Amino acid sequence: MTNVLAVLEQRDGVLRKVSHEVVTGARRLADALGGTVEALALAGGAVKGADRLGGFGADLVITLTNSAFAMYAPEGYSQVLADRAKGGGYAAVVFAASAMGRDLAPRVAARLDVPLAQDVTDVAVESGAVTVIHPVYAGKALLKLKITGNPAVVSLRPNVFTPVERPRAGSQETAPVDVRGGGDRVVVKQIKAAVAGAVDVAEASIVISGGRGLKEPANFKVLEALAGAFGGRAAVGASRAVVDAGWRPHGDQVGQTGKTVSPTLYIAVGISGAIQHLAGMRTSKVIVAINKDKDAPIFKVADYGIVGDLFDVVPKLTEEIRKLHG
Amino acid sequence: QAEGFVCHSMKIAVCVKRVPDSETRVKIASDRKSLDEAGVKFVLNPYDEFAVEEALRRKEQGGAGEVVIVLLGPAAAQETIRTALAMGADRGVLLQTDKIPADGLEVAKTLAAELKEGGYDLILFGKMAIDDYNHQIGPMVAELLGLPCVTAIAHLEIESGKGTAEREIEGGLEVVEFPLPAVLTTDKGLNEPRYPALKGIMAAKKKPLDVKPRTLGAGRLEAMALTAPPDRQEGKIVGEGPAAVPELVRLLREEAKVL
Ligand SMILES: Cc1cc2nc3c(=O)[nH]c(=O)nc-3n(C[C@H](O)[C@H](O)[C@H](O)COP(=O)(O)OP(=O)(O)OC[C@H]3O[C@@H](n4cnc5c(N)ncnc54)[C@H](O)[C@@H]3O)c2cc1C
Ligand SMILES: Nc1ncnc2c1ncn2[C@@H]1O[C@H](COP(=O)(O)O)[C@@H](O)[C@H]1O
């Protein structure tokens, strides 16, 4: 048993980007184990983008379709995946620790009666066993775990497993799949989309977060202009102080009681850098802080800092970024 | 009670965890696998406060019912249960064990065994514990009990045995329908948890708290090492004010290579 099952995600019939990361993590495990990667999508029909997964290391891409699978169907998905995992003899099953994966992975693990290592930032194989790194205590410590469950079930923290090109066959298979029993008791009725085109802070490669230093909700337009200058790759996040004040929605909060983000670039604007905020962003690749207080704790974790009034600094930064992307 | 209001008495269990306070300085124990708990202040897991609050509101709206707090943990966790009782829960159950294994499935099995015969309409969890960031006990318990489950909910409506919840997903909100009894896990935004009032704190001291010893399996996730994250090298202050921006952009391009 050396093969790895990568669980893909689609929305509206289009493969989600996080699926590339899942295949990348699964490929890493399969290489160490000497096995193949089978990537599996559950969907209402064909999944756009699935044909490109060979490029990231999938040997086989399977799409299982069911009319109830267009949107996430927690019970149907877990049943089909558990059946597949039982029958397939996999060494590991890999999910994304996304909204769907975090919900689905524990269900599948429980059905298989195996443990789950959720939200991991690294995977490896040591003397035949899968090991993972899982950040704990708000990222203040890293726990290394050895998984002796069979299969090893893991979910990967989004944005950590940078997709790499690892060309494999990526041959495609599509088949209808049935769900036993009377169908899902839990039914996703609709997805209320956030503002059209908005990138989610948990998935954006650039996050620009604002705190109490912004002074009032309307001033977030300064950050939105900067995000706009990056051309659709950037999302605007927030500290808890401004979320609690009702300036920004809960979904934008970064930190211990908000989202954990690992973007390539995190820009903290008018944020002091409380320990609970750092919990959510300290694994960002590069951190920039803009704060008028040179002693603000955020400068302790920032790679680059500018001391100054954000209302002068940010518009200038926006201008410079626009020039770059000119 | 308002006229025409249908009284619906609900029996609700809330599973809560005792966790180190979010301000805790993490010191690694001499076994290099666990947290040194000396001097650590423990609190009720913040996400579980939303679960306790929601249970209390459901009971208050129904005009009757019972809210039971269930916690797996050490003897000292009685204090954590008392916090939830002080908020207004009716009684507590401590499944007492000294050590909680890294394998969440073992925890889920122990909780599921306790909840199984309870006749609960709702079983509530936090979406995650802020110490282990596991995001898993709730949906695992649901599977073990064969109950419908919705995780990380930020909005909830219940009417005549049917629920509608909203959960945040990337770039949107999922609207989910489910029948009762059910397992739900709570996210921030669901409600504003109340602070225990002095009256509640006094009353909590007299509320029933059952202590039941439990022995857990070791599980199949082995903690091999707990380490401090690599220190982020303290960066540099590029400069002051807008004049420093061109240099920042240059560094981001040429040194950090992120632009
Ligand atoms: C259990 C618990 C969980 C928590 N979870 C979170 C969480 O998930 N996320 C989170 O963020 N917080 C969280 N907190 C709150 C956290 O402790 C801080 O209170 C919060 O992060 C502070 O937000 P802030 O940095 O925006 O505000 P402040 O601390 O008030 O900082 C504002 C900063 O803006 C700067 N500033 C002001 N004006 C300007 C200007 N014109 N130009 C430039 N800089 C300026 C100031 O120098 C200051 O550093 C939590 C707290 C607890 C107890
Ligand atoms: N030891 C425990 N006792 C009772 N409930 C727990 C325990 N551990 C976790 N939980 C519950 O499960 C939720 C998710 O925890 P976790 O899966 O560990 O992140 C928590 O918010 C609690 O509601």
PDB file of C-alpha atoms in Angstrom, chain B residues 6-206:
ATOM      1  CA  VAL B   6     -44.859  27.703  20.888  1.00  0.00           C
ATOM      2  CA  CYS B   7     -43.054  26.344  23.874  1.00  0.00           C
ATOM      3  CA  HIS B   8     -40.417  23.922  22.726  1.00  0.00           C
ATOM      4  CA  SER B   9     -38.325  22.477  25.449  1.00  0.00           C
ATOM      5  CA  MET B  10     -34.860  21.497  24.287  1.00  0.00           C
ATOM      6  CA  LYS B  11     -32.291  19.295  25.875  1.00  0.00           C
ATOM      7  CA  ILE B  12     -28.865  20.513  24.786  1.00  0.00           C
ATOM      8  CA  ALA B  13     -25.372  19.206  25.491  1.00  0.00           C
ATOM      9  CA  VAL B  14     -22.369  21.484  25.085  1.00  0.00           C
ATOM     10  CA  CYS B  15     -18.906  19.930  24.919  1.00  0.00           C
ATOM     11  CA  VAL B  16     -16.283  22.330  26.179  1.00  0.00           C
ATOM     12  CA  LYS B  17     -12.534  22.156  26.567  1.00  0.00           C
ATOM     13  CA  ARG B  18     -10.121  23.617  29.086  1.00  0.00           C
ATOM     14  CA  VAL B  19      -7.294  25.323  27.181  1.00  0.00           C
ATOM     15  CA  PRO B  20      -4.318  27.564  27.976  1.00  0.00           C
ATOM     16  CA  ASP B  21      -5.219  31.240  27.847  1.00  0.00           C
ATOM     17  CA  SER B  22      -4.402  32.830  24.501  1.00  0.00           C
ATOM     18  CA  GLU B  23      -1.768  35.075  26.118  1.00  0.00           C
ATOM     19  CA  THR B  24       0.180  32.051  27.381  1.00  0.00           C
ATOM     20  CA  ARG B  25       3.917  32.031  26.822  1.00  0.00           C
ATOM     21  CA  VAL B  26       4.622  28.593  25.483  1.00  0.00           C
ATOM     22  CA  LYS B  27       7.321  26.781  27.410  1.00  0.00           C
ATOM     23  CA  ILE B  28       8.155  23.308  26.233  1.00  0.00           C
ATOM     24  CA  ALA B  29       8.283  20.584  28.894  1.00  0.00           C
ATOM     25  CA  SER B  30      11.407  18.526  29.589  1.00  0.00           C
ATOM     26  CA  ASP B  31       9.998  15.566  27.591  1.00  0.00           C
ATOM     27  CA  ARG B  32      10.241  17.885  24.524  1.00  0.00           C
ATOM     28  CA  LYS B  33       6.823  16.647  23.450  1.00  0.00           C
ATOM     29  CA  SER B  34       4.403  18.667  25.499  1.00  0.00           C
ATOM     30  CA  LEU B  35       3.620  22.018  27.049  1.00  0.00           C
ATOM     31  CA  ASP B  36       5.139  22.859  30.432  1.00  0.00           C
ATOM     32  CA  GLU B  37       1.927  23.688  32.306  1.00  0.00           C
ATOM     33  CA  ALA B  38       3.623  25.322  35.286  1.00  0.00           C
ATOM     34  CA  GLY B  39       2.190  28.794  35.729  1.00  0.00           C
ATOM     35  CA  VAL B  40      -0.157  28.466  32.745  1.00  0.00           C
ATOM     36  CA  LYS B  41      -3.582  30.030  33.174  1.00  0.00           C
ATOM     37  CA  PHE B  42      -6.369  27.880  31.783  1.00  0.00           C
ATOM     38  CA  VAL B  43      -9.658  29.126  30.382  1.00  0.00           C
ATOM     39  CA  LEU B  44     -12.819  27.906  28.696  1.00  0.00           C
ATOM     40  CA  ASN B  45     -11.987  27.534  24.982  1.00  0.00           C
ATOM     41  CA  PRO B  46     -13.199  30.818  23.367  1.00  0.00           C
ATOM     42  CA  TYR B  47     -15.100  29.043  20.558  1.00  0.00           C
ATOM     43  CA  ASP B  48     -16.966  26.996  23.166  1.00  0.00           C
ATOM     44  CA  GLU B  49     -18.320  30.213  24.681  1.00  0.00           C
ATOM     45  CA  PHE B  50     -20.341  30.674  21.487  1.00  0.00           C
ATOM     46  CA  ALA B  51     -21.710  27.141  21.908  1.00  0.00           C
ATOM     47  CA  VAL B  52     -22.671  27.704  25.546  1.00  0.00           C
ATOM     48  CA  GLU B  53     -24.301  31.037  24.686  1.00  0.00           C
ATOM     49  CA  GLU B  54     -26.292  29.524  21.824  1.00  0.00           C
ATOM     50  CA  ALA B  55     -27.518  26.689  24.043  1.00  0.00           C
ATOM     51  CA  LEU B  56     -28.646  29.143  26.706  1.00  0.00           C
ATOM     52  CA  ARG B  57     -30.493  31.278  24.151  1.00  0.00           C
ATOM     53  CA  ARG B  58     -32.271  28.245  22.712  1.00  0.00           C
ATOM     54  CA  LYS B  59     -33.356  27.191  26.171  1.00  0.00           C
ATOM     55  CA  GLU B  60     -34.514  30.706  27.063  1.00  0.00           C
ATOM     56  CA  GLN B  61     -36.488  31.010  23.818  1.00  0.00           C
ATOM     57  CA  GLY B  62     -38.122  27.644  24.341  1.00  0.00           C
ATOM     58  CA  GLY B  63     -39.031  28.646  27.878  1.00  0.00           C
ATOM     59  CA  ALA B  64     -37.854  25.299  29.204  1.00  0.00           C
ATOM     60  CA  GLY B  65     -35.181  22.684  28.742  1.00  0.00           C
ATOM     61  CA  GLU B  66     -31.803  21.724  30.028  1.00  0.00           C
ATOM     62  CA  VAL B  67     -28.230  22.680  29.121  1.00  0.00           C
ATOM     63  CA  VAL B  68     -25.605  20.107  30.092  1.00  0.00           C
ATOM     64  CA  ILE B  69     -21.863  20.841  29.948  1.00  0.00           C
ATOM     65  CA  VAL B  70     -19.591  17.902  29.108  1.00  0.00           C
ATOM     66  CA  LEU B  71     -15.818  18.123  29.457  1.00  0.00           C
ATOM     67  CA  LEU B  72     -13.091  15.559  29.162  1.00  0.00           C
ATOM     68  CA  GLY B  73     -10.082  16.641  31.161  1.00  0.00           C
ATOM     69  CA  PRO B  74      -8.232  16.723  34.461  1.00  0.00           C
ATOM     70  CA  ALA B  75      -9.754  17.346  37.903  1.00  0.00           C
ATOM     71  CA  ALA B  76      -8.785  21.028  37.650  1.00  0.00           C
ATOM     72  CA  ALA B  77     -11.213  21.366  34.731  1.00  0.00           C
ATOM     73  CA  GLN B  78     -14.090  21.480  37.225  1.00  0.00           C
ATOM     74  CA  GLU B  79     -13.323  25.183  37.304  1.00  0.00           C
ATOM     75  CA  THR B  80     -13.849  25.423  33.520  1.00  0.00           C
ATOM     76  CA  ILE B  81     -17.203  23.665  33.863  1.00  0.00           C
ATOM     77  CA  ARG B  82     -18.174  26.071  36.650  1.00  0.00           C
ATOM     78  CA  THR B  83     -17.518  28.980  34.281  1.00  0.00           C
ATOM     79  CA  ALA B  84     -20.100  27.568  31.868  1.00  0.00           C
ATOM     80  CA  LEU B  85     -22.495  26.880  34.748  1.00  0.00           C
ATOM     81  CA  ALA B  86     -22.030  30.490  35.870  1.00  0.00           C
ATOM     82  CA  MET B  87     -23.089  31.628  32.400  1.00  0.00           C
ATOM     83  CA  GLY B  88     -26.329  29.738  33.064  1.00  0.00           C
ATOM     84  CA  ALA B  89     -25.943  26.074  32.115  1.00  0.00           C
ATOM     85  CA  ASP B  90     -27.825  23.657  34.369  1.00  0.00           C
ATOM     86  CA  ARG B  91     -25.363  20.922  35.196  1.00  0.00           C
ATOM     87  CA  GLY B  92     -21.965  19.566  34.303  1.00  0.00           C
ATOM     88  CA  VAL B  93     -20.276  16.258  33.615  1.00  0.00           C
ATOM     89  CA  LEU B  94     -16.516  15.910  33.998  1.00  0.00           C
ATOM     90  CA  LEU B  95     -15.107  12.865  32.252  1.00  0.00           C
ATOM     91  CA  GLN B  96     -11.962  12.854  34.284  1.00  0.00           C
ATOM     92  CA  THR B  97      -8.674  11.829  32.781  1.00  0.00           C
ATOM     93  CA  ASP B  98      -5.174  13.132  33.359  1.00  0.00           C
ATOM     94  CA  LYS B  99      -3.869  13.057  29.858  1.00  0.00           C
ATOM     95  CA  ILE B 100      -5.647  13.808  26.607  1.00  0.00           C
ATOM     96  CA  PRO B 101      -4.078  11.910  23.686  1.00  0.00           C
ATOM     97  CA  ALA B 102      -3.067  13.682  20.469  1.00  0.00           C
ATOM     98  CA  ASP B 103      -5.474  11.413  18.578  1.00  0.00           C
ATOM     99  CA  GLY B 104      -8.782  13.308  18.471  1.00  0.00           C
ATOM    100  CA  LEU B 105     -10.693  10.176  17.521  1.00  0.00           C
ATOM    101  CA  GLU B 106     -10.042   8.781  21.017  1.00  0.00           C
ATOM    102  CA  VAL B 107     -11.479  11.969  22.523  1.00  0.00           C
ATOM    103  CA  ALA B 108     -14.458  11.802  20.169  1.00  0.00           C
ATOM    104  CA  LYS B 109     -15.155   8.174  21.110  1.00  0.00           C
ATOM    105  CA  THR B 110     -15.120   8.962  24.820  1.00  0.00           C
ATOM    106  CA  LEU B 111     -17.448  11.943  24.367  1.00  0.00           C
ATOM    107  CA  ALA B 112     -19.751  10.009  22.016  1.00  0.00           C
ATOM    108  CA  ALA B 113     -20.140   7.199  24.557  1.00  0.00           C
ATOM    109  CA  GLU B 114     -21.229   9.735  27.166  1.00  0.00           C
ATOM    110  CA  LEU B 115     -23.631  11.585  24.853  1.00  0.00           C
ATOM    111  CA  LYS B 116     -25.186   8.531  23.228  1.00  0.00           C
ATOM    112  CA  GLU B 117     -28.029   7.805  25.605  1.00  0.00           C
ATOM    113  CA  GLY B 118     -28.545  11.434  26.621  1.00  0.00           C
ATOM    114  CA  GLY B 119     -31.609  12.099  24.462  1.00  0.00           C
ATOM    115  CA  TYR B 120     -30.256  15.476  23.328  1.00  0.00           C
ATOM    116  CA  ASP B 121     -31.985  17.581  20.681  1.00  0.00           C
ATOM    117  CA  LEU B 122     -28.744  19.426  20.012  1.00  0.00           C
ATOM    118  CA  ILE B 123     -25.130  18.670  20.775  1.00  0.00           C
ATOM    119  CA  LEU B 124     -22.913  21.732  20.434  1.00  0.00           C
ATOM    120  CA  PHE B 125     -19.140  22.082  20.084  1.00  0.00           C
ATOM    121  CA  GLY B 126     -16.753  24.892  19.346  1.00  0.00           C
ATOM    122  CA  LYS B 127     -15.414  24.798  15.782  1.00  0.00           C
ATOM    123  CA  MET B 128     -11.929  24.263  17.185  1.00  0.00           C
ATOM    124  CA  ALA B 129      -9.900  24.292  20.365  1.00  0.00           C
ATOM    125  CA  ILE B 130      -7.334  27.109  20.434  1.00  0.00           C
ATOM    126  CA  ASP B 131      -4.617  24.832  21.840  1.00  0.00           C
ATOM    127  CA  ASP B 132      -4.642  21.956  19.327  1.00  0.00           C
ATOM    128  CA  TYR B 133      -6.328  23.697  16.363  1.00  0.00           C
ATOM    129  CA  ASN B 134      -7.826  20.321  15.481  1.00  0.00           C
ATOM    130  CA  HIS B 135     -11.216  21.271  14.039  1.00  0.00           C
ATOM    131  CA  GLN B 136     -12.419  17.723  14.320  1.00  0.00           C
ATOM    132  CA  ILE B 137     -14.062  16.524  17.534  1.00  0.00           C
ATOM    133  CA  GLY B 138     -17.583  17.744  16.667  1.00  0.00           C
ATOM    134  CA  PRO B 139     -17.949  16.118  13.225  1.00  0.00           C
ATOM    135  CA  MET B 140     -16.248  12.939  14.493  1.00  0.00           C
ATOM    136  CA  VAL B 141     -18.737  12.643  17.355  1.00  0.00           C
ATOM    137  CA  ALA B 142     -21.570  13.221  14.869  1.00  0.00           C
ATOM    138  CA  GLU B 143     -20.333  10.352  12.702  1.00  0.00           C
ATOM    139  CA  LEU B 144     -19.924   8.059  15.699  1.00  0.00           C
ATOM    140  CA  LEU B 145     -23.483   8.826  16.804  1.00  0.00           C
ATOM    141  CA  GLY B 146     -24.917   8.800  13.281  1.00  0.00           C
ATOM    142  CA  LEU B 147     -26.286  12.325  13.694  1.00  0.00           C
ATOM    143  CA  PRO B 148     -26.519  15.083  11.074  1.00  0.00           C
ATOM    144  CA  CYS B 149     -23.854  17.729  11.538  1.00  0.00           C
ATOM    145  CA  VAL B 150     -23.043  21.244  10.378  1.00  0.00           C
ATOM    146  CA  THR B 151     -19.669  22.739  11.311  1.00  0.00           C
ATOM    147  CA  ALA B 152     -18.408  26.264  11.944  1.00  0.00           C
ATOM    148  CA  ILE B 153     -21.806  27.926  11.897  1.00  0.00           C
ATOM    149  CA  ALA B 154     -22.126  31.691  12.193  1.00  0.00           C
ATOM    150  CA  HIS B 155     -25.920  31.851  12.023  1.00  0.00           C
ATOM    151  CA  LEU B 156     -28.660  29.497  13.203  1.00  0.00           C
ATOM    152  CA  GLU B 157     -32.428  29.279  12.987  1.00  0.00           C
ATOM    153  CA  ILE B 158     -34.475  26.416  14.349  1.00  0.00           C
ATOM    154  CA  GLU B 159     -38.157  25.870  13.765  1.00  0.00           C
ATOM    155  CA  SER B 160     -40.279  22.812  14.450  1.00  0.00           C
ATOM    156  CA  GLY B 161     -37.531  20.229  14.385  1.00  0.00           C
ATOM    157  CA  LYS B 162     -35.690  21.721  11.410  1.00  0.00           C
ATOM    158  CA  GLY B 163     -32.643  23.933  11.396  1.00  0.00           C
ATOM    159  CA  THR B 164     -31.032  26.323   8.947  1.00  0.00           C
ATOM    160  CA  ALA B 165     -27.447  27.344   9.509  1.00  0.00           C
ATOM    161  CA  GLU B 166     -24.958  29.502   7.682  1.00  0.00           C
ATOM    162  CA  ARG B 167     -21.293  28.690   7.541  1.00  0.00           C
ATOM    163  CA  GLU B 168     -18.557  30.727   6.027  1.00  0.00           C
ATOM    164  CA  ILE B 169     -16.717  29.238   3.092  1.00  0.00           C
ATOM    165  CA  GLU B 170     -14.043  30.816   0.900  1.00  0.00           C
ATOM    166  CA  GLY B 171     -15.611  33.838  -0.721  1.00  0.00           C
ATOM    167  CA  GLY B 172     -19.135  33.227   0.500  1.00  0.00           C
ATOM    168  CA  LEU B 173     -21.655  31.736   2.913  1.00  0.00           C
ATOM    169  CA  GLU B 174     -23.125  28.266   2.653  1.00  0.00           C
ATOM    170  CA  VAL B 175     -26.769  28.020   3.692  1.00  0.00           C
ATOM    171  CA  VAL B 176     -27.367  24.543   5.117  1.00  0.00           C
ATOM    172  CA  GLU B 177     -30.570  22.788   6.197  1.00  0.00           C
ATOM    173  CA  PHE B 178     -30.656  19.893   8.618  1.00  0.00           C
ATOM    174  CA  PRO B 179     -33.110  17.980  10.829  1.00  0.00           C
ATOM    175  CA  LEU B 180     -32.900  17.695  14.622  1.00  0.00           C
ATOM    176  CA  PRO B 181     -31.418  16.055  16.629  1.00  0.00           C
ATOM    177  CA  ALA B 182     -28.100  17.324  15.300  1.00  0.00           C
ATOM    178  CA  VAL B 183     -24.510  18.144  16.101  1.00  0.00           C
ATOM    179  CA  LEU B 184     -23.366  21.722  15.426  1.00  0.00           C
ATOM    180  CA  THR B 185     -19.995  23.408  15.846  1.00  0.00           C
ATOM    181  CA  THR B 186     -19.901  27.143  16.451  1.00  0.00           C
ATOM    182  CA  ASP B 187     -17.828  29.914  14.894  1.00  0.00           C
ATOM    183  CA  LYS B 188     -17.286  33.501  15.898  1.00  0.00           C
ATOM    184  CA  GLY B 189     -20.130  35.726  14.786  1.00  0.00           C
ATOM    185  CA  LEU B 190     -22.881  33.336  15.902  1.00  0.00           C
ATOM    186  CA  ASN B 191     -23.631  35.398  19.003  1.00  0.00           C
ATOM    187  CA  GLU B 192     -22.075  37.570  21.698  1.00  0.00           C
ATOM    188  CA  PRO B 193     -21.341  35.325  24.684  1.00  0.00           C
ATOM    189  CA  ARG B 194     -22.526  36.740  28.008  1.00  0.00           C
ATOM    190  CA  TYR B 195     -20.219  37.294  30.945  1.00  0.00           C
ATOM    191  CA  PRO B 196     -21.133  35.355  34.067  1.00  0.00           C
ATOM    192  CA  ALA B 197     -22.807  37.721  36.539  1.00  0.00           C
ATOM    193  CA  LEU B 198     -22.017  37.534  40.242  1.00  0.00           C
ATOM    194  CA  LYS B 199     -25.409  35.935  40.827  1.00  0.00           C
ATOM    195  CA  GLY B 200     -24.588  33.285  38.248  1.00  0.00           C
ATOM    196  CA  ILE B 201     -21.192  32.614  39.783  1.00  0.00           C
ATOM    197  CA  MET B 202     -22.796  32.083  43.195  1.00  0.00           C
ATOM    198  CA  ALA B 203     -25.521  29.855  41.747  1.00  0.00           C
ATOM    199  CA  ALA B 204     -22.958  27.809  39.805  1.00  0.00           C
ATOM    200  CA  LYS B 205     -21.341  26.653  43.011  1.00  0.00           C
ATOM    201  CA  LYS B 206     -24.493  24.768  43.908  1.00  0.00           C
TER     202      LYS B 206
END
